[in-house]
């Protein structure tokens, strides 16, 4: 924004979203842009804020929406009231002179207030299940003893209030959101050669979510999240002309973004007899009950029973300070336009890491009491499969710097042939903590445990083998120093009028990953140990406690800078009636893209187990398994605890940020644009594309946010290669603005009533996104929880109904100790159709004032758009469409 960095290096989103009324102009660059731009392999948005002039000018606006005209959600039960919606967006601008012809000001304010009911249908335990009455796989009724702690926790789920195949409970509590932002800009012109510009902007926001958002979600009220945020952005720019051929622009920028996410105060763990180490009412809600996940096994209706508790990703937060200096020099000589520049940035990333301080418990149906594989049965008897809790100080002060340089030339070889070529170099220093509180794991430093002991207690004193701290090594990973990015673009015009233009371009673009994968090395012992326990060592009420089995999160020593090669070719043809037709090919090839993998995945074959040191027998002795039981376990790999089947004994998981992923995107794109003439303008766009990769983000979340790690972490490139999560094969969009000539049609009508009418609309049509099918079980026995089933026929044959979107009979469970043969993202979800429409009336008051009234209709034809269907094979609603993304409410 105004040439200064406006990014959040934790979320990857924009740091401050400016008010539309404060924007003078913007530019979106999506492919093969010049060497001047970098630090990102995706699109770049440049915008310039408005400035004052010699005339005083300003504006006021108010935008109002409520549920009075809203349609009901497609899945709202009969008789269910339309969820509440009250939205107010308002603001003002003012600009003018401070000293005529020399100094000008511009200021802007915008406020946003929203109250929105969020409808969720989920499952809660039935009255029978709360008493321990369940049904086994044979349809027989079985009664299990209910643990005393579980009996109390059952009361935290509300009672069923719905008879629905999609769920037995529905609620619509309100989300509240308040945001304020402002901007002030001063421009001063010393003379015709020297100008100075200064801008300061600020925003504040507060959002209360009634449910726990994100992957670690709870679908019943009472476990919400409070998110607060703020941003300050300062830019100073000095421009100097050196005659008619040379220009220098120097810019300084400072960007501060602060975010804090905490769970709302909820039921306290101590009240329910759960010992998490925190007292009731502890700061930042860490005294709440643990986050309780129930997944796998049979469920009585709909999808699995809702999780319980606040998010295990809270509390979390960050304060990011970015200092930036940019200097660019431009020089024109004959047919050459040279440009040279540097961009230097210093990043201070102070984070509170999102960790399970309140604890996390997983019930997955693996404990099989009474012979029933059901997560809720395990919960009723108080038998979790695993527990996780972090202890200690999760605040870190991360620091890194970047040094970017570029040189480019725009060469007008002929009047109809222009060549732009350049080279960019980017250097990012290795991330460090100001207090040396980072640590990682070096496999070459790992020392195995050879001395067997008789009890788990003895394991607590064992050293953390292979752990290396920041102060012991030059860097926690090896940085790249050869990030050279060449760029070239050619434009050739045909004919004497140059109405036909051919363009071709190629470039290498490096990405910058600062706040996520490298920063996660803050989560390791000895500075931030975690307590990871698995059955049979845990249960109510002492589900948490010290353990010798910490989960590690590290960065590969050979972590590479991701980059993409972008290339395109297009033809642009000018047509009559002020229209332009454009078509071409756009492609991208990504290399060294990041993702998390578990480099310590549990072994599942006898050949792998034979390579373990210490041996399997020694490991079973170390964790305290009685000698008579050891031969029984050794003869049944599937019954062996995962903690004895890892390569690096003592670490149940080593989540490693690596860069093994490749991607390929190919597309044919066409557009037809008509400039505003005779009161009409429009743009039509069509894209036919295909995108393939092994992971679409570094968490491997999937389009439905259900997967974190690969099915088989030892076979990423082949096992995970498939359609990208964002692959959309066909997409069409169109927009128009029509200034209706009412006065011509109704000449007798008063001008104030007949003039100034406009109609506008935006149409979007696209095919669905792909997704993977999961079993919801752990038949592979890796403990990763991402098993895919075997596929025996084409799942995309339909029937494409609400109850069954895809062919669910195409999948069968993978056998024990094997991985499913179904690929990643082989099923395609429903498409998206939307038409937004506006009626606009402008009324002029003299030469200087205008009043505009707008009536906007989102999805005017009320076409239902569905989210991806249930993709878990063990869920009762497997294959069904069960929710709609509320696009309009979030516009």
PDB file of C-alpha atoms in Angstrom, residues 1 14 36 57 186 226 250 282 299 381 610 707 802:
ATOM      1  CA  UNK A   1       0.000   0.000   0.000  1.00  0.00           C
ATOM      2  CA  UNK A  14      -3.319  -8.647   4.183  1.00  0.00           C
ATOM      3  CA  UNK A  36      10.831  -4.882  -9.659  1.00  0.00           C
ATOM      4  CA  UNK A  57     -13.858  17.400  -1.150  1.00  0.00           C
ATOM      5  CA  UNK A 186      -0.097  14.577   3.890  1.00  0.00           C
ATOM      6  CA  UNK A 226     -12.487 -14.089  21.265  1.00  0.00           C
ATOM      7  CA  UNK A 250      13.015   6.528  -1.603  1.00  0.00           C
ATOM      8  CA  UNK A 282      -6.531 -19.111  35.247  1.00  0.00           C
ATOM      9  CA  UNK A 299     -22.149 -43.191  15.518  1.00  0.00           C
ATOM     10  CA  UNK A 381     -15.691 -45.388  30.128  1.00  0.00           C
ATOM     11  CA  UNK A 610      13.573 -55.776  12.332  1.00  0.00           C
ATOM     12  CA  UNK A 707      -6.263 -33.774   6.614  1.00  0.00           C
ATOM     13  CA  UNK A 802     -28.428 -34.268  -1.186  1.00  0.00           C
TER      14      UNK A 802
END
